[in-house]
Coordinates of C-alpha atoms and ligand atoms in Angstrom, one line a residue:
M626 CA 55.2 88.8 -128.3
P627 CA 57.0 91.9 -129.6
A628 CA 55.9 95.3 -128.4
L629 CA 56.2 98.9 -129.7
T630 CA 57.9 101.4 -127.5
L631 CA 56.0 104.7 -127.5
T632 CA 57.1 108.0 -126.0
G633 CA 54.4 110.0 -124.3
R634 CA 54.3 113.4 -122.7
G635 CA 57.5 114.5 -121.0
G636 CA 59.5 111.7 -122.6
R637 CA 57.8 109.0 -120.6
S638 CA 58.0 105.7 -122.5
F639 CA 55.6 102.8 -122.4
E640 CA 54.9 99.7 -124.5
V641 CA 52.0 98.3 -126.4
P642 CA 52.0 94.8 -127.9
T643 CA 51.9 94.4 -131.7
G644 CA 49.9 91.2 -132.2
L645 CA 46.3 90.5 -132.7
F646 CA 44.5 90.1 -129.3
I647 CA 42.7 86.7 -129.5
S648 CA 41.7 84.7 -126.5
N649 CA 43.7 86.9 -124.2
Q650 CA 47.0 86.3 -126.1
F651 CA 48.8 88.6 -128.5
I652 CA 49.6 86.6 -131.6
D653 CA 50.8 87.1 -135.2
S654 CA 48.3 87.2 -138.0
I655 CA 48.0 83.9 -139.8
N656 CA 49.5 85.2 -143.0
R657 CA 52.0 87.5 -141.1
T658 CA 50.3 90.5 -142.6
T659 CA 51.1 93.8 -140.9
L660 CA 50.0 97.4 -140.8
D661 CA 52.4 100.4 -140.6
V662 CA 51.3 103.0 -138.1
Y663 CA 52.4 106.6 -138.7
N664 CA 52.5 109.7 -136.5
P665 CA 50.3 112.3 -138.4
Y666 CA 52.2 115.2 -136.7
S667 CA 55.7 114.2 -137.5
G668 CA 55.1 111.8 -140.4
A669 CA 57.4 109.3 -138.6
L670 CA 56.7 105.6 -138.7
L671 CA 55.6 104.7 -135.1
G672 CA 55.9 101.0 -135.8
T673 CA 54.1 98.0 -137.3
V674 CA 51.3 95.9 -135.9
S675 CA 49.8 92.7 -137.1
A676 CA 46.8 93.1 -139.5
G677 CA 43.9 90.7 -139.4
E678 CA 42.4 89.2 -142.5
S679 CA 39.5 86.9 -143.1
A680 CA 41.2 83.8 -141.6
D681 CA 42.2 85.8 -138.4
I682 CA 38.6 87.0 -138.0
D683 CA 37.5 83.4 -138.3
L684 CA 39.9 82.4 -135.6
A685 CA 38.7 85.1 -133.4
V686 CA 35.1 84.0 -134.0
Q687 CA 35.9 80.4 -133.1
E688 CA 37.6 81.5 -129.8
A689 CA 34.7 83.9 -129.0
S690 CA 32.2 81.1 -129.6
K691 CA 34.0 78.9 -127.1
A692 CA 33.9 81.7 -124.5
L693 CA 30.2 82.5 -125.1
P694 CA 28.5 79.9 -122.8
T695 CA 30.7 80.8 -119.9
W696 CA 30.2 84.5 -120.3
R697 CA 26.5 84.2 -120.8
R698 CA 26.1 82.2 -117.6
L699 CA 28.5 84.4 -115.5
P700 CA 26.3 86.1 -112.9
G701 CA 25.6 89.8 -113.7
T702 CA 27.4 90.9 -110.6
E703 CA 30.6 89.2 -111.9
K704 CA 30.3 90.9 -115.3
E705 CA 29.8 94.2 -113.4
R706 CA 32.9 93.6 -111.4
L707 CA 35.0 93.0 -114.5
L708 CA 33.6 96.0 -116.4
Y709 CA 34.3 98.2 -113.4
R710 CA 37.8 96.9 -113.1
L711 CA 38.4 97.7 -116.8
A712 CA 37.1 101.2 -116.3
S713 CA 39.5 101.7 -113.4
L714 CA 42.5 100.3 -115.4
I715 CA 41.7 102.7 -118.2
A716 CA 41.6 105.6 -115.7
R717 CA 44.9 104.4 -114.2
D718 CA 46.5 104.4 -117.6
A719 CA 44.8 107.6 -118.9
D720 CA 48.2 109.2 -119.7
D721 CA 49.1 106.3 -122.0
F722 CA 45.8 106.4 -123.7
A723 CA 46.0 110.2 -124.2
A724 CA 49.5 109.8 -125.6
I725 CA 48.3 107.1 -128.0
H726 CA 45.5 109.3 -129.3
A727 CA 48.0 112.1 -129.9
L728 CA 50.6 109.8 -131.5
D729 CA 48.5 107.8 -134.0
A730 CA 45.4 109.9 -134.4
G731 CA 46.8 113.4 -134.0
M732 CA 44.3 114.2 -131.3
V733 CA 45.1 116.8 -128.7
Y734 CA 46.4 115.1 -125.5
D735 CA 44.7 117.4 -123.0
Q736 CA 41.4 117.3 -124.8
V737 CA 41.4 113.5 -125.0
R738 CA 42.4 113.2 -121.3
A739 CA 39.6 115.5 -120.2
L740 CA 36.8 114.3 -122.6
D741 CA 37.3 111.0 -124.3
I742 CA 38.8 109.1 -121.5
R743 CA 36.4 110.5 -118.9
N744 CA 33.5 109.5 -121.2
A745 CA 34.9 106.1 -122.0
T746 CA 35.2 105.2 -118.3
D747 CA 31.8 106.7 -117.4
V748 CA 30.2 104.5 -120.1
L749 CA 31.9 101.3 -118.9
R750 CA 30.8 102.1 -115.3
H751 CA 27.3 102.9 -116.4
F752 CA 26.9 99.6 -118.2
A753 CA 28.7 97.7 -115.4
G754 CA 25.7 98.8 -113.3
W755 CA 23.3 97.4 -115.8
A756 CA 24.9 93.9 -116.0
D757 CA 22.7 92.4 -113.2
K758 CA 19.6 94.4 -114.0
I759 CA 18.7 93.2 -117.5
S760 CA 15.5 91.3 -117.2
G761 CA 12.4 90.4 -119.2
R762 CA 8.8 90.1 -118.0
I763 CA 6.3 87.5 -117.0
T764 CA 2.6 87.5 -118.0
D765 CA -0.5 85.3 -118.0
I766 CA -1.4 83.6 -121.2
T767 CA -4.2 81.3 -122.1
N768 CA -3.9 78.2 -119.9
G769 CA -0.4 79.1 -118.8
T770 CA 2.4 81.6 -118.2
G771 CA 4.4 83.6 -120.7
Y772 CA 8.0 84.6 -120.1
V773 CA 9.7 87.2 -122.2
R774 CA 13.4 87.0 -121.9
R775 CA 16.1 89.4 -123.2
E776 CA 19.0 87.3 -124.5
P777 CA 22.4 88.1 -126.0
F778 CA 23.0 87.7 -129.7
G779 CA 26.2 85.7 -129.2
V780 CA 29.3 86.6 -131.1
C781 CA 29.2 90.3 -132.2
G782 CA 31.5 92.5 -134.3
L783 CA 32.4 96.1 -133.3
I784 CA 33.8 98.2 -136.2
I785 CA 35.5 101.3 -135.0
P786 CA 36.6 104.6 -136.8
W787 CA 39.8 106.5 -136.2
N788 CA 38.4 109.8 -134.9
A789 CA 37.7 108.8 -131.3
P790 CA 38.8 105.2 -131.1
L791 CA 38.7 104.5 -127.3
M792 CA 35.5 106.3 -126.6
I793 CA 33.5 104.8 -129.4
T794 CA 34.8 101.3 -128.6
C795 CA 33.6 101.7 -125.0
W796 CA 30.2 102.9 -126.2
K797 CA 29.7 99.5 -127.8
L798 CA 31.8 97.3 -125.5
G799 CA 30.0 98.3 -122.3
P800 CA 26.4 97.4 -123.3
A801 CA 27.5 94.4 -125.5
L802 CA 29.3 92.7 -122.6
A803 CA 26.8 93.7 -119.9
S804 CA 24.1 91.9 -121.9
G805 CA 26.1 88.7 -122.3
N806 CA 27.6 89.0 -125.8
V807 CA 31.2 88.2 -126.7
V808 CA 32.9 90.5 -129.2
I809 CA 35.5 91.0 -131.9
I810 CA 36.6 94.6 -132.1
K811 CA 38.0 95.7 -135.5
S812 CA 40.4 98.6 -134.7
P813 CA 40.8 101.3 -137.4
E814 CA 43.8 101.0 -139.7
L815 CA 44.9 104.6 -139.2
A816 CA 44.7 104.5 -135.4
P817 CA 45.0 101.0 -134.1
L818 CA 47.1 101.5 -131.0
C819 CA 44.3 102.2 -128.5
G820 CA 43.0 98.7 -129.3
Q821 CA 46.4 97.3 -128.6
K822 CA 46.6 99.0 -125.2
L823 CA 43.0 98.0 -124.5
G824 CA 43.8 94.3 -125.1
Q825 CA 46.5 94.5 -122.4
L826 CA 44.0 95.8 -119.9
I827 CA 41.3 93.3 -120.9
A828 CA 43.7 90.5 -119.9
E829 CA 44.8 92.3 -116.8
A830 CA 41.2 92.9 -115.7
G831 CA 40.7 89.1 -115.7
F832 CA 38.1 88.7 -118.5
P833 CA 37.8 85.1 -119.5
P834 CA 39.8 84.3 -122.7
G835 CA 37.8 84.9 -125.9
V836 CA 35.2 87.2 -124.4
V837 CA 36.9 90.3 -126.0
N838 CA 39.1 89.9 -129.1
I839 CA 40.8 92.8 -130.8
V840 CA 41.9 92.7 -134.4
P841 CA 43.4 95.7 -136.2
G842 CA 43.1 95.6 -139.9
H843 CA 41.9 97.1 -143.1
G844 CA 38.3 97.7 -143.8
A845 CA 38.1 95.9 -147.1
T846 CA 39.6 92.7 -145.5
A847 CA 39.1 92.5 -141.7
G848 CA 36.0 94.8 -141.6
Q849 CA 34.3 93.1 -144.6
A850 CA 35.1 89.7 -143.1
I851 CA 33.2 90.7 -139.9
A852 CA 30.3 92.0 -141.9
E853 CA 30.0 88.8 -143.9
H854 CA 30.8 86.2 -141.3
M855 CA 28.1 83.6 -140.9
Q856 CA 28.6 83.1 -137.2
I857 CA 28.7 86.8 -136.2
R858 CA 25.1 87.6 -135.1
K859 CA 25.3 91.4 -134.8
V860 CA 27.6 94.1 -136.1
S861 CA 27.7 97.6 -134.5
F862 CA 29.4 99.9 -137.0
T863 CA 30.6 103.5 -136.6
G864 CA 32.0 105.2 -139.7
S865 CA 31.0 106.8 -142.9
T866 CA 27.6 106.4 -144.5
Q867 CA 29.3 105.0 -147.6
T868 CA 30.9 102.2 -145.6
G869 CA 27.8 101.7 -143.6
R870 CA 25.9 100.8 -146.8
K871 CA 28.5 98.1 -147.5
V872 CA 28.2 96.6 -144.0
L873 CA 24.4 96.5 -144.4
Q874 CA 24.7 94.9 -147.8
A875 CA 27.2 92.3 -146.5
A876 CA 24.8 91.5 -143.6
A877 CA 21.9 91.1 -145.9
S878 CA 23.7 88.8 -148.3
S879 CA 25.2 86.6 -145.5
N880 CA 23.3 85.6 -142.4
L881 CA 21.0 88.7 -141.9
K882 CA 22.9 89.6 -138.8
K883 CA 21.5 92.5 -136.8
V884 CA 23.2 95.8 -137.8
T885 CA 23.5 99.1 -135.9
L886 CA 24.9 102.0 -137.9
E887 CA 26.4 105.2 -136.5
L888 CA 27.2 107.1 -139.6
G889 CA 28.1 110.6 -140.8
G890 CA 26.5 113.9 -140.1
K891 CA 26.2 117.5 -141.3
G892 CA 24.7 119.2 -138.2
A893 CA 22.8 122.5 -138.3
S894 CA 23.5 125.0 -135.5
I895 CA 20.8 127.5 -135.2
V896 CA 21.4 130.9 -133.5
L897 CA 18.1 132.7 -132.8
K898 CA 17.8 136.4 -132.3
D899 CA 17.3 136.1 -128.5
A900 CA 20.4 133.8 -128.0
D901 CA 23.2 134.6 -125.6
L902 CA 25.6 135.5 -128.4
A903 CA 28.8 134.9 -126.4
N904 CA 27.6 131.4 -125.4
A905 CA 26.4 130.7 -129.0
A906 CA 29.8 131.9 -130.5
F907 CA 31.7 129.8 -128.0
W908 CA 29.9 126.5 -128.7
T909 CA 29.5 127.0 -132.5
S910 CA 33.1 127.8 -132.8
M911 CA 34.0 124.6 -130.9
G912 CA 31.3 122.7 -132.7
S913 CA 32.7 123.5 -136.1
S914 CA 36.4 123.0 -135.5
A915 CA 37.1 120.7 -132.5
N916 CA 39.4 117.8 -133.4
N917 CA 39.9 119.6 -136.7
G918 CA 36.3 119.0 -137.6
Q919 CA 36.8 115.3 -137.5
I920 CA 33.8 114.7 -135.4
C921 CA 30.5 113.1 -136.6
V922 CA 28.2 115.6 -134.7
L923 CA 30.0 118.6 -136.1
G924 CA 27.7 121.6 -136.3
S925 CA 29.1 122.7 -139.6
R926 CA 26.1 124.5 -141.0
I927 CA 25.5 127.6 -138.8
Y928 CA 22.2 129.4 -139.3
V929 CA 22.0 132.9 -137.8
Q930 CA 18.8 135.0 -137.6
D931 CA 19.0 138.4 -139.4
E932 CA 18.8 140.6 -136.4
V933 CA 22.0 139.2 -134.7
Y934 CA 23.9 138.1 -137.8
D935 CA 26.6 140.7 -137.8
D936 CA 27.2 140.6 -134.1
F937 CA 27.4 136.9 -134.1
V938 CA 29.8 136.7 -137.0
K939 CA 32.1 139.1 -135.3
E940 CA 32.3 137.2 -132.0
F941 CA 32.4 133.8 -133.8
S942 CA 35.3 134.9 -136.1
V943 CA 37.4 136.1 -133.1
L944 CA 37.0 132.8 -131.3
S945 CA 37.5 130.5 -134.3
T946 CA 40.7 132.2 -135.5
Q947 CA 42.4 132.3 -132.1
G948 CA 43.2 128.5 -132.2
T949 CA 45.6 129.1 -135.0
A950 CA 48.1 130.5 -132.4
Y951 CA 48.1 127.1 -130.6
I952 CA 48.8 124.6 -133.4
G953 CA 51.6 122.1 -132.9
N954 CA 52.4 118.7 -131.6
P955 CA 49.2 117.3 -130.1
L956 CA 51.2 115.6 -127.4
D957 CA 52.5 119.0 -126.0
A958 CA 50.9 121.0 -123.3
G959 CA 49.3 124.2 -124.6
V960 CA 48.6 122.9 -128.0
A961 CA 44.9 123.3 -129.0
K962 CA 44.9 122.2 -132.6
G963 CA 46.8 119.2 -134.0
P964 CA 47.3 117.9 -137.5
M965 CA 44.8 116.2 -139.8
I966 CA 44.7 112.4 -139.4
S967 CA 46.3 111.7 -142.7
R968 CA 47.6 113.3 -145.9
S969 CA 44.7 111.9 -147.8
Q970 CA 42.2 113.4 -145.4
H971 CA 44.1 116.7 -145.6
A972 CA 43.9 116.6 -149.4
R973 CA 40.1 115.7 -149.3
V974 CA 39.4 118.7 -147.0
M975 CA 41.4 121.1 -149.2
S976 CA 39.5 119.9 -152.3
Y977 CA 36.2 120.8 -150.6
I978 CA 37.7 124.3 -149.8
D979 CA 38.5 124.6 -153.5
A980 CA 35.0 123.4 -154.5
G981 CA 33.5 126.1 -152.2
L982 CA 35.6 128.8 -153.9
H983 CA 34.7 127.4 -157.3
E984 CA 31.0 127.4 -156.5
G985 CA 31.1 131.0 -155.6
A986 CA 31.0 130.8 -151.8
Q987 CA 32.7 133.7 -150.0
L988 CA 35.6 132.9 -147.7
L989 CA 35.2 134.6 -144.4
F990 CA 38.5 133.3 -143.0
G991 CA 40.9 130.3 -143.2
G992 CA 40.9 128.3 -146.4
K993 CA 44.6 127.5 -146.2
Q994 CA 47.2 125.2 -144.9
L995 CA 49.0 126.1 -141.7
H996 CA 52.6 125.5 -140.8
D997 CA 54.0 124.3 -137.5
P998 CA 55.2 127.4 -135.7
M999 CA 58.0 125.3 -134.1
G1000 CA 59.0 124.1 -137.5
T1001 CA 59.6 120.6 -136.1
A1002 CA 57.1 118.6 -138.3
D1003 CA 58.6 117.0 -141.3
E1004 CA 56.3 118.6 -143.9
N1005 CA 57.1 116.1 -146.6
H1006 CA 55.7 113.2 -144.5
A1007 CA 53.4 114.7 -141.9
S1008 CA 49.6 115.1 -142.6
G1009 CA 49.7 118.8 -142.1
F1010 CA 47.4 121.4 -140.6
I1011 CA 44.4 123.2 -142.0
A1012 CA 43.2 126.6 -140.7
N1013 CA 39.7 126.8 -139.3
T1014 CA 37.7 127.8 -142.4
V1015 CA 34.4 129.5 -142.7
F1016 CA 32.4 130.4 -145.8
V1017 CA 29.5 132.8 -146.0
G1018 CA 27.3 133.7 -149.0
V1019 CA 26.4 130.0 -149.4
T1020 CA 23.3 128.2 -150.7
E1021 CA 21.9 124.9 -149.7
D1022 CA 22.7 123.3 -153.1
M1023 CA 26.5 123.8 -152.7
E1024 CA 28.7 120.7 -152.2
I1025 CA 30.3 122.3 -149.1
V1026 CA 26.8 122.6 -147.6
K1027 CA 25.5 119.2 -148.6
E1028 CA 28.4 116.9 -148.0
E1029 CA 30.1 115.8 -144.8
I1030 CA 33.6 117.3 -145.1
F1031 CA 35.1 115.9 -141.9
G1032 CA 37.4 118.8 -141.6
P1033 CA 37.5 122.3 -139.9
V1034 CA 35.2 123.8 -142.5
A1035 CA 31.9 125.4 -141.8
T1036 CA 29.3 127.6 -143.5
I1037 CA 27.3 130.5 -142.0
H1038 CA 23.8 131.2 -143.4
R1039 CA 21.3 134.0 -142.7
F1040 CA 17.7 133.3 -142.0
S1041 CA 14.6 135.3 -141.2
T1042 CA 11.9 133.0 -139.9
E1043 CA 11.6 129.8 -137.9
A1044 CA 9.8 128.1 -140.8
E1045 CA 12.6 129.0 -143.1
V1046 CA 15.4 127.7 -140.9
I1047 CA 13.5 124.4 -140.2
Q1048 CA 13.1 123.8 -143.9
K1049 CA 16.8 124.6 -144.6
A1050 CA 18.2 122.7 -141.6
N1051 CA 16.2 119.6 -142.6
A1052 CA 17.1 119.8 -146.2
S1053 CA 20.0 117.4 -145.6
E1054 CA 20.4 113.7 -146.2
Y1055 CA 21.9 113.4 -142.7
G1056 CA 20.1 113.4 -139.4
L1057 CA 22.8 113.0 -136.7
S1058 CA 22.7 116.2 -134.7
A1059 CA 21.5 119.8 -134.4
S1060 CA 22.0 122.7 -131.9
I1061 CA 19.7 125.5 -131.0
F1062 CA 20.8 128.7 -129.3
S1063 CA 17.9 130.7 -127.7
R1064 CA 16.6 131.9 -124.3
D1065 CA 13.0 131.4 -125.4
I1066 CA 11.7 128.0 -124.2
D1067 CA 8.8 128.0 -126.6
R1068 CA 11.1 128.5 -129.6
V1069 CA 13.5 125.9 -128.3
Q1070 CA 10.7 123.3 -127.9
R1071 CA 9.1 124.1 -131.3
L1072 CA 12.5 123.8 -133.1
S1073 CA 13.7 120.8 -131.2
S1074 CA 10.7 118.8 -132.2
A1075 CA 10.7 120.0 -135.8
L1076 CA 14.4 119.3 -136.5
E1077 CA 15.3 115.8 -137.9
A1078 CA 18.3 114.7 -135.8
G1079 CA 19.2 112.0 -133.3
Q1080 CA 21.0 114.5 -131.0
M1081 CA 19.7 117.9 -130.1
F1082 CA 21.9 120.3 -128.2
V1083 CA 20.3 123.3 -126.6
N1084 CA 22.7 126.2 -125.8
C1085 CA 25.6 123.8 -126.0
W1086 CA 27.2 121.4 -128.4
G1087 CA 28.5 117.8 -128.5
T1088 CA 28.2 116.8 -124.8
P1089 CA 27.7 113.0 -124.8
S1090 CA 26.5 111.4 -121.6
A1091 CA 26.6 107.7 -120.7
N1092 CA 23.0 107.7 -119.7
M1093 CA 21.6 109.3 -122.9
P1094 CA 21.2 107.3 -126.2
F1095 CA 23.4 108.4 -129.0
G1096 CA 22.5 107.7 -132.6
G1097 CA 21.2 109.1 -135.9
T1098 CA 18.3 109.1 -138.2
K1099 CA 18.0 109.4 -142.0
A1100 CA 21.4 108.6 -143.7
S1101 CA 23.1 109.0 -140.3
G1102 CA 22.1 105.5 -139.4
F1103 CA 20.0 103.7 -136.9
G1104 CA 20.3 102.1 -133.4
S1105 CA 21.8 103.6 -130.3
D1106 CA 25.1 103.6 -128.4
M1107 CA 24.9 104.5 -124.7
G1108 CA 21.8 105.1 -122.6
V1109 CA 19.6 102.2 -121.4
E1110 CA 18.2 102.2 -124.9
A1111 CA 21.5 100.7 -126.2
L1112 CA 20.7 97.5 -124.3
E1113 CA 17.8 96.9 -126.6
G1114 CA 20.2 96.8 -129.5
W1115 CA 22.4 94.2 -127.8
T1116 CA 19.6 91.7 -126.9
T1117 CA 17.1 89.7 -128.7
L1118 CA 13.7 88.8 -127.3
K1119 CA 12.6 85.2 -126.6
S1120 CA 8.9 84.5 -125.8
T1121 CA 8.3 81.3 -123.9
Y1122 CA 4.8 79.9 -123.7
H1123 CA 4.5 77.6 -120.7
W1124 CA 1.3 75.5 -120.9
H1125 CA 0.0 74.5 -117.5
M1126 CA -0.6 70.7 -117.6
H1127 CA -3.5 69.5 -115.6
G1128 CA -2.1 67.2 -113.1
E1129 CA -4.1 65.3 -110.5
Ligands
NAD23 P1 35.2 104.6 -142.6 O1 33.8 104.3 -143.0 O2 36.2 104.8 -143.6 O3 35.8 103.5 -141.6 C1 35.2 103.1 -140.4 C2 35.6 101.7 -140.1 O4 35.0 100.8 -141.1 C3 37.1 101.5 -140.1 O5 37.4 100.6 -139.1 C4 37.3 100.8 -141.5 O6 38.4 100.0 -141.5 C5 36.0 100.0 -141.6 N1 35.7 99.6 -142.9 C6 36.1 100.2 -144.1 N2 35.5 99.5 -145.2 C7 34.8 98.5 -144.6 C8 34.0 97.4 -145.2 N3 33.9 97.2 -146.5 N4 33.4 96.6 -144.4 C9 33.5 96.7 -143.0 N5 34.2 97.7 -142.4 C10 34.9 98.5 -143.2 O7 35.1 105.9 -141.6 P2 36.4 106.7 -140.9 O8 37.0 107.5 -142.0 O9 37.2 105.8 -140.1 O10 35.5 107.6 -139.9 C11 35.0 108.8 -140.3 C12 33.5 108.6 -140.5 O11 32.9 108.1 -139.4 C13 32.8 110.0 -140.7 O12 31.8 109.8 -141.7 C14 32.1 110.2 -139.4 O13 31.0 111.0 -139.4 C15 31.7 108.8 -139.0 N6 31.5 108.7 -137.5 C16 30.2 108.6 -137.0 C17 30.0 108.5 -135.7 C18 28.6 108.3 -135.1 O14 28.5 108.0 -133.9 N7 27.6 108.5 -135.9 C19 31.1 108.7 -134.8 C20 32.4 108.9 -135.3 C21 32.6 108.9 -136.7

């Protein structure tokens, strides 16, 4: 099967196969459809991979169905061994994965290596440990014994976004496999190469053929085919709220498959008057611009109490504008800010900045495109950079405050009382995350119980952990990735009533 040759850091080259990964083989798509993969930094075509369509998804489902009985029956300790082996192989090839994220998603190599890959392997190891510990319960019932078993759904679909493709895949893959499901992973069309590399390692780890299948492809074809498929019993989706609605509709009008939705967010970060301001400025700066703001838990609405507003804004502004000095090729050492994922995402973010100006918000800093200081990016084809951008003088009804921008754009708001900030922070359709900065434990506890969010960060921001559930509420979705709670979403209950016959 043909492969793409990629060049990582320091000119080191490595290969990833270009086919669909079905039953441990890389194969062409049935209709020979392909997907062009671009480098958002340089604008260069990295290569072409096969793109799955409905018939390919169906083939993957048939192969996964064949693998299901074997995988279900495989002892938990064997599943554990394979998941552990996969985690070790990802750690071994961390340089390749970091390079892939830089090459097709524009993510900063050093940040991916330190955060995404570490978290991805932690999560696989965490769920490897669960594989032989998933059990039900036994109870007395009238004239007999009741057994409550937790059983896998069967063939499941995992639909992945482009903004952290390996980490988010592992959030789903670990618990899905540990609980005995077999899977079809739909890689994101803009950043499919992590999935290609992962397929290689699934085969190398020794997973039985068909247990994990990986199909890059477009959402409207491959993604929709998963959501509609009559033999797929569960879909775990991460992506925008808009697409999440389509997945839920497709599930409802096909076989009522179980759906987990990890959707968009518009997180509030609340800085109280007693906060450690240096700490608050550090985390809110990172929490409003990391990965160019292309992060679902972005804390892009920053609420600051009157008493510390001016001091906070000063510290925050220094930290948030420093990064501009370190833009460049995300593959290179020392670069802290890469390009946007695509030209259309760049245009979308710039249009929100225009909308903010048009609505009368006051630009504190940023608001413009940046140019590669080395001048090496081809500015006609590359996605381009956007300066970290912050607006003040904003109101809750402005578009830039209400909508998820998914770019390095934040708003700073003043508030006086706790009641006021709770009301404003909760006045959002989304409910994915919120942060609180304070040294007063009573305030922290009052606010953290009053805020509507699946993730609460206290004196920090965006620190996922394998043993904590991750998910949203309101229009940010439902269900959990990670934590022991995720296992509930990957298993269905079966109650068995065992009548005690009266023998002699
Ligand atoms: P997206 O919704 O455009 O795409 C996500 C995935 O869905 C892609 O693989 C895409 O191909 C697929 N898809 C598109 N149309 C589909 C359809 N009709 N049926 C089935 N699948 C379809 O999102 P994106 O632009 O890739 O990612 C950014 C969004 O993801 C943001 O809104 C962000 O907040 C969200 N996100 C959420 C989390 C979370 O855990 N809550 C994490 C990361 C990203």
